[in-house]
Amino acid sequence: MQIASYSVSDIGKLRQQNQDYIFSSEIPVGPLPNLFIVADGMGGYKGGEFASKCAVETLVGEVNLSQARGSVRILRDAINVANSKVRYIAGSDENYRGMGTTLVVAVFEKESMIVANVGDSRLYRIGKDIRQITMDHSLVEEMVRMGQIERTDARLHPDKNIITRAIGVLDVVDIDFFEVEDLHVGDMILMCSDGLCNMVEDTEIAGIVRSGGTLEEKANRLITAANLNGGRDNISVNLIEIMSME
């Protein structure tokens, strides 16, 4: 599979620092053919920024050193090490106590995509329609699944930012894995922090991604849309296009 990508992160309109951290590599990272990551940190002025950076850099470092086989095994091992490192620092330094981060990771193999997710950063597949591949680990998503609120009310719910899973919070992290096999040439994969999807409706996101222009122009239009709608959080985007299935 051949892909093209563009990554961008923006501080937004209201935050004093950017606590998101993104990574993008179209070329091999260790035994993986490519690697894309979006992380959204939490935990105070210092903690959130450090947690996301620490988790991503640790994950990438572990993948580079991995001798394991299979993308899921490689990612699981690396994410577990990242979780342990963030948790150790949070427990040993008062400045970082309580910090953690979301994490969404994608690897494109010969005929499929492997996705790992912890928290509420998202991965969408955008083709003829827009489909969220990941499932938010959030209080509001649990309320939707239990029928306590309607999905149409979830995006603007006051408890939207309360997440139920994160890197660095517990000794053992529960990771969701997804394998997407029905990819086609021209499909777009969007990975983003909640600073985008909390500000822009899915239908508008799909319209922007399907519009004309380069990947860079589309990604920057997503950032602009989030900021025009309030920009209440940091906004990060990894936008990947399937160029060939060969």
PDB file of C-alpha atoms in Angstrom, residues 44-231:
ATOM      1  CA  GLY A  44      -1.926  20.726  34.609  1.00  0.00           C
ATOM      2  CA  TYR A  45       0.291  23.318  32.983  1.00  0.00           C
ATOM      3  CA  LYS A  46       3.432  21.161  32.836  1.00  0.00           C
ATOM      4  CA  GLY A  47       1.916  17.706  32.971  1.00  0.00           C
ATOM      5  CA  GLY A  48      -0.195  17.544  29.832  1.00  0.00           C
ATOM      6  CA  GLU A  49       2.475  18.816  27.480  1.00  0.00           C
ATOM      7  CA  PHE A  50       5.080  16.477  28.963  1.00  0.00           C
ATOM      8  CA  ALA A  51       2.791  13.420  29.075  1.00  0.00           C
ATOM      9  CA  SER A  52       1.904  13.493  25.385  1.00  0.00           C
ATOM     10  CA  LYS A  53       5.496  14.121  24.283  1.00  0.00           C
ATOM     11  CA  CYS A  54       6.882  11.458  26.632  1.00  0.00           C
ATOM     12  CA  ALA A  55       4.328   8.847  25.568  1.00  0.00           C
ATOM     13  CA  VAL A  56       4.864   9.385  21.833  1.00  0.00           C
ATOM     14  CA  GLU A  57       8.655   9.514  22.015  1.00  0.00           C
ATOM     15  CA  THR A  58       8.749   6.413  24.226  1.00  0.00           C
ATOM     16  CA  LEU A  59       6.399   4.536  21.893  1.00  0.00           C
ATOM     17  CA  VAL A  60       8.456   5.427  18.813  1.00  0.00           C
ATOM     18  CA  GLY A  61      11.678   4.484  20.587  1.00  0.00           C
ATOM     19  CA  GLU A  62      10.289   1.106  21.628  1.00  0.00           C
ATOM     20  CA  VAL A  63       9.029   0.380  18.105  1.00  0.00           C
ATOM     21  CA  ASN A  64      12.463   1.201  16.709  1.00  0.00           C
ATOM     22  CA  LEU A  65      14.049  -1.346  19.058  1.00  0.00           C
ATOM     23  CA  SER A  66      11.358  -4.014  18.755  1.00  0.00           C
ATOM     24  CA  GLN A  67      12.245  -7.559  17.742  1.00  0.00           C
ATOM     25  CA  ALA A  68       8.609  -8.685  17.883  1.00  0.00           C
ATOM     26  CA  ARG A  69       6.526  -9.771  14.905  1.00  0.00           C
ATOM     27  CA  GLY A  70       3.090  -8.456  14.005  1.00  0.00           C
ATOM     28  CA  SER A  71       1.913  -4.861  14.221  1.00  0.00           C
ATOM     29  CA  VAL A  72      -0.517  -5.473  17.085  1.00  0.00           C
ATOM     30  CA  ARG A  73       2.147  -7.153  19.232  1.00  0.00           C
ATOM     31  CA  ILE A  74       4.695  -4.442  18.455  1.00  0.00           C
ATOM     32  CA  LEU A  75       2.255  -1.637  19.248  1.00  0.00           C
ATOM     33  CA  ARG A  76       0.895  -3.314  22.386  1.00  0.00           C
ATOM     34  CA  ASP A  77       4.388  -3.772  23.813  1.00  0.00           C
ATOM     35  CA  ALA A  78       5.404  -0.199  22.974  1.00  0.00           C
ATOM     36  CA  ILE A  79       2.220   1.356  24.384  1.00  0.00           C
ATOM     37  CA  ASN A  80       2.595  -0.608  27.608  1.00  0.00           C
ATOM     38  CA  VAL A  81       6.136   0.705  28.041  1.00  0.00           C
ATOM     39  CA  ALA A  82       4.936   4.252  27.333  1.00  0.00           C
ATOM     40  CA  ASN A  83       2.172   3.839  29.914  1.00  0.00           C
ATOM     41  CA  SER A  84       4.648   2.625  32.541  1.00  0.00           C
ATOM     42  CA  LYS A  85       7.058   5.488  31.869  1.00  0.00           C
ATOM     43  CA  VAL A  86       4.417   8.226  32.045  1.00  0.00           C
ATOM     44  CA  ARG A  87       2.949   6.659  35.192  1.00  0.00           C
ATOM     45  CA  TYR A  88       6.368   6.363  36.853  1.00  0.00           C
ATOM     46  CA  ILE A  89       7.217  10.023  36.231  1.00  0.00           C
ATOM     47  CA  ALA A  90       3.748  11.139  37.357  1.00  0.00           C
ATOM     48  CA  GLY A  91       4.253   9.252  40.612  1.00  0.00           C
ATOM     49  CA  SER A  92       7.794  10.412  41.297  1.00  0.00           C
ATOM     50  CA  ASP A  93       7.662  14.135  40.464  1.00  0.00           C
ATOM     51  CA  GLU A  94       5.111  16.404  42.136  1.00  0.00           C
ATOM     52  CA  ASN A  95       5.119  18.720  39.105  1.00  0.00           C
ATOM     53  CA  TYR A  96       3.709  15.924  36.951  1.00  0.00           C
ATOM     54  CA  ARG A  97       1.332  14.260  39.395  1.00  0.00           C
ATOM     55  CA  GLY A  98      -1.928  13.224  37.786  1.00  0.00           C
ATOM     56  CA  MET A  99      -0.750  13.651  34.208  1.00  0.00           C
ATOM     57  CA  GLY A 100      -1.762  11.366  31.380  1.00  0.00           C
ATOM     58  CA  THR A 101      -2.501  11.394  27.685  1.00  0.00           C
ATOM     59  CA  THR A 102      -4.769   9.955  25.031  1.00  0.00           C
ATOM     60  CA  LEU A 103      -3.185   8.015  22.204  1.00  0.00           C
ATOM     61  CA  VAL A 104      -4.393   6.965  18.755  1.00  0.00           C
ATOM     62  CA  VAL A 105      -1.965   5.084  16.514  1.00  0.00           C
ATOM     63  CA  ALA A 106      -2.190   3.823  12.933  1.00  0.00           C
ATOM     64  CA  VAL A 107      -0.024   1.516  10.822  1.00  0.00           C
ATOM     65  CA  PHE A 108      -0.710   0.844   7.130  1.00  0.00           C
ATOM     66  CA  GLU A 109       0.203  -2.662   6.034  1.00  0.00           C
ATOM     67  CA  LYS A 110       0.006  -4.239   2.556  1.00  0.00           C
ATOM     68  CA  GLU A 111      -3.785  -4.509   2.431  1.00  0.00           C
ATOM     69  CA  SER A 112      -5.073  -3.244   5.777  1.00  0.00           C
ATOM     70  CA  MET A 113      -4.732  -0.660   8.531  1.00  0.00           C
ATOM     71  CA  ILE A 114      -4.044  -1.467  12.174  1.00  0.00           C
ATOM     72  CA  VAL A 115      -5.320   1.054  14.722  1.00  0.00           C
ATOM     73  CA  ALA A 116      -4.635   1.289  18.464  1.00  0.00           C
ATOM     74  CA  ASN A 117      -6.594   3.628  20.719  1.00  0.00           C
ATOM     75  CA  VAL A 118      -6.635   4.797  24.337  1.00  0.00           C
ATOM     76  CA  GLY A 119      -8.812   7.791  25.250  1.00  0.00           C
ATOM     77  CA  ASP A 120     -10.905  10.048  23.031  1.00  0.00           C
ATOM     78  CA  SER A 121      -8.595  11.100  20.230  1.00  0.00           C
ATOM     79  CA  ARG A 122     -10.118   9.699  17.065  1.00  0.00           C
ATOM     80  CA  LEU A 123      -9.449   7.997  13.753  1.00  0.00           C
ATOM     81  CA  TYR A 124     -11.929   8.361  10.901  1.00  0.00           C
ATOM     82  CA  ARG A 125     -12.079   6.684   7.523  1.00  0.00           C
ATOM     83  CA  ILE A 126     -13.501   9.054   4.915  1.00  0.00           C
ATOM     84  CA  GLY A 127     -14.551   7.597   1.566  1.00  0.00           C
ATOM     85  CA  LYS A 128     -18.078   7.792   0.219  1.00  0.00           C
ATOM     86  CA  ASP A 129     -19.101   8.489   3.808  1.00  0.00           C
ATOM     87  CA  ILE A 130     -17.340   9.277   7.082  1.00  0.00           C
ATOM     88  CA  ARG A 131     -16.936   6.493   9.619  1.00  0.00           C
ATOM     89  CA  GLN A 132     -15.349   6.753  13.046  1.00  0.00           C
ATOM     90  CA  ILE A 133     -13.175   3.672  13.497  1.00  0.00           C
ATOM     91  CA  THR A 134     -12.148   4.263  17.104  1.00  0.00           C
ATOM     92  CA  MET A 135     -14.520   4.324  20.054  1.00  0.00           C
ATOM     93  CA  ASP A 136     -14.174   7.192  22.545  1.00  0.00           C
ATOM     94  CA  HIS A 137     -13.177   6.134  26.035  1.00  0.00           C
ATOM     95  CA  SER A 138     -15.194   8.893  27.671  1.00  0.00           C
ATOM     96  CA  LEU A 139     -17.967   9.367  30.189  1.00  0.00           C
ATOM     97  CA  VAL A 140     -20.254  10.853  27.566  1.00  0.00           C
ATOM     98  CA  GLU A 141     -19.707   7.924  25.166  1.00  0.00           C
ATOM     99  CA  GLU A 142     -20.655   5.530  27.973  1.00  0.00           C
ATOM    100  CA  MET A 143     -23.806   7.592  28.601  1.00  0.00           C
ATOM    101  CA  VAL A 144     -24.691   7.314  24.896  1.00  0.00           C
ATOM    102  CA  ARG A 145     -24.166   3.540  24.893  1.00  0.00           C
ATOM    103  CA  MET A 146     -26.345   3.208  27.999  1.00  0.00           C
ATOM    104  CA  GLY A 147     -29.107   5.276  26.394  1.00  0.00           C
ATOM    105  CA  GLN A 148     -28.852   8.102  28.949  1.00  0.00           C
ATOM    106  CA  ILE A 149     -28.310  10.779  26.285  1.00  0.00           C
ATOM    107  CA  GLU A 150     -28.756  10.980  22.516  1.00  0.00           C
ATOM    108  CA  ARG A 151     -25.683  10.871  20.305  1.00  0.00           C
ATOM    109  CA  THR A 152     -26.740  14.178  18.774  1.00  0.00           C
ATOM    110  CA  ASP A 153     -26.320  15.772  22.224  1.00  0.00           C
ATOM    111  CA  ALA A 154     -22.947  14.184  22.992  1.00  0.00           C
ATOM    112  CA  ARG A 155     -20.619  16.587  21.164  1.00  0.00           C
ATOM    113  CA  LEU A 156     -21.681  19.608  23.220  1.00  0.00           C
ATOM    114  CA  HIS A 157     -22.291  17.830  26.542  1.00  0.00           C
ATOM    115  CA  PRO A 158     -20.650  19.642  29.522  1.00  0.00           C
ATOM    116  CA  ASP A 159     -18.867  16.427  30.588  1.00  0.00           C
ATOM    117  CA  LYS A 160     -17.460  15.782  27.097  1.00  0.00           C
ATOM    118  CA  ASN A 161     -13.850  16.071  28.257  1.00  0.00           C
ATOM    119  CA  ILE A 162     -14.041  13.453  31.020  1.00  0.00           C
ATOM    120  CA  ILE A 163     -12.195  10.415  29.682  1.00  0.00           C
ATOM    121  CA  THR A 164     -12.317   6.923  31.163  1.00  0.00           C
ATOM    122  CA  ARG A 165      -8.999   5.594  29.826  1.00  0.00           C
ATOM    123  CA  ALA A 166      -5.629   7.281  29.385  1.00  0.00           C
ATOM    124  CA  ILE A 167      -1.939   6.501  29.157  1.00  0.00           C
ATOM    125  CA  GLY A 168      -0.221   6.921  32.536  1.00  0.00           C
ATOM    126  CA  VAL A 169      -3.249   6.699  34.822  1.00  0.00           C
ATOM    127  CA  LEU A 170      -3.288   3.013  35.815  1.00  0.00           C
ATOM    128  CA  ASP A 171      -0.568   0.376  36.108  1.00  0.00           C
ATOM    129  CA  VAL A 172      -2.208  -1.624  33.317  1.00  0.00           C
ATOM    130  CA  VAL A 173      -3.620   0.168  30.289  1.00  0.00           C
ATOM    131  CA  ASP A 174      -6.572  -1.245  28.339  1.00  0.00           C
ATOM    132  CA  ILE A 175      -5.903  -0.739  24.618  1.00  0.00           C
ATOM    133  CA  ASP A 176      -8.481  -1.056  21.838  1.00  0.00           C
ATOM    134  CA  PHE A 177      -7.229  -2.497  18.544  1.00  0.00           C
ATOM    135  CA  PHE A 178      -9.000  -2.343  15.183  1.00  0.00           C
ATOM    136  CA  GLU A 179      -8.129  -3.824  11.811  1.00  0.00           C
ATOM    137  CA  VAL A 180      -9.603  -2.126   8.760  1.00  0.00           C
ATOM    138  CA  GLU A 181      -9.405  -4.223   5.603  1.00  0.00           C
ATOM    139  CA  ASP A 182     -11.864  -2.588   3.192  1.00  0.00           C
ATOM    140  CA  LEU A 183      -9.630   0.312   2.177  1.00  0.00           C
ATOM    141  CA  HIS A 184      -9.692   1.732  -1.342  1.00  0.00           C
ATOM    142  CA  VAL A 185      -7.567   4.074  -3.411  1.00  0.00           C
ATOM    143  CA  GLY A 186      -8.657   7.632  -2.638  1.00  0.00           C
ATOM    144  CA  ASP A 187      -9.825   6.869   0.893  1.00  0.00           C
ATOM    145  CA  MET A 188      -8.726   9.437   3.462  1.00  0.00           C
ATOM    146  CA  ILE A 189      -7.753   8.580   7.019  1.00  0.00           C
ATOM    147  CA  LEU A 190      -8.115  11.365   9.568  1.00  0.00           C
ATOM    148  CA  MET A 191      -6.512  11.098  12.996  1.00  0.00           C
ATOM    149  CA  CYS A 192      -7.292  13.990  15.328  1.00  0.00           C
ATOM    150  CA  SER A 193      -7.424  15.241  18.880  1.00  0.00           C
ATOM    151  CA  ASP A 194     -10.799  16.235  20.316  1.00  0.00           C
ATOM    152  CA  GLY A 195      -9.985  19.876  19.657  1.00  0.00           C
ATOM    153  CA  LEU A 196     -11.160  19.183  16.116  1.00  0.00           C
ATOM    154  CA  CYS A 197     -14.114  16.819  16.555  1.00  0.00           C
ATOM    155  CA  ASN A 198     -15.549  18.788  19.503  1.00  0.00           C
ATOM    156  CA  MET A 199     -15.570  21.935  17.377  1.00  0.00           C
ATOM    157  CA  VAL A 200     -16.563  20.597  13.951  1.00  0.00           C
ATOM    158  CA  GLU A 201     -19.406  18.225  13.071  1.00  0.00           C
ATOM    159  CA  ASP A 202     -18.488  14.976  11.317  1.00  0.00           C
ATOM    160  CA  THR A 203     -20.407  15.972   8.187  1.00  0.00           C
ATOM    161  CA  GLU A 204     -18.453  19.231   7.950  1.00  0.00           C
ATOM    162  CA  ILE A 205     -15.177  17.376   8.532  1.00  0.00           C
ATOM    163  CA  ALA A 206     -16.044  15.019   5.669  1.00  0.00           C
ATOM    164  CA  GLY A 207     -16.935  17.919   3.388  1.00  0.00           C
ATOM    165  CA  ILE A 208     -13.616  19.635   4.029  1.00  0.00           C
ATOM    166  CA  VAL A 209     -11.618  16.453   3.502  1.00  0.00           C
ATOM    167  CA  ARG A 210     -13.461  15.682   0.254  1.00  0.00           C
ATOM    168  CA  SER A 211     -12.969  19.216  -1.068  1.00  0.00           C
ATOM    169  CA  GLY A 212     -10.310  20.048  -3.632  1.00  0.00           C
ATOM    170  CA  GLY A 213      -6.715  20.865  -2.905  1.00  0.00           C
ATOM    171  CA  THR A 214      -3.640  19.267  -1.415  1.00  0.00           C
ATOM    172  CA  LEU A 215      -3.502  17.326   1.840  1.00  0.00           C
ATOM    173  CA  GLU A 216      -1.838  20.355   3.414  1.00  0.00           C
ATOM    174  CA  GLU A 217      -4.660  22.641   2.295  1.00  0.00           C
ATOM    175  CA  LYS A 218      -7.331  20.247   3.554  1.00  0.00           C
ATOM    176  CA  ALA A 219      -5.636  19.768   6.930  1.00  0.00           C
ATOM    177  CA  ASN A 220      -5.256  23.507   7.387  1.00  0.00           C
ATOM    178  CA  ARG A 221      -8.922  24.032   6.478  1.00  0.00           C
ATOM    179  CA  LEU A 222      -9.833  21.631   9.291  1.00  0.00           C
ATOM    180  CA  ILE A 223      -7.737  23.686  11.730  1.00  0.00           C
ATOM    181  CA  THR A 224      -9.352  26.897  10.478  1.00  0.00           C
ATOM    182  CA  ALA A 225     -12.861  25.457  10.870  1.00  0.00           C
ATOM    183  CA  ALA A 226     -12.177  24.414  14.467  1.00  0.00           C
ATOM    184  CA  ASN A 227     -10.822  27.856  15.300  1.00  0.00           C
ATOM    185  CA  LEU A 228     -13.729  29.628  13.602  1.00  0.00           C
ATOM    186  CA  ASN A 229     -16.100  27.576  15.762  1.00  0.00           C
ATOM    187  CA  GLY A 230     -14.347  28.683  18.936  1.00  0.00           C
ATOM    188  CA  GLY A 231     -10.978  26.917  19.028  1.00  0.00           C
TER     189      GLY A 231
END
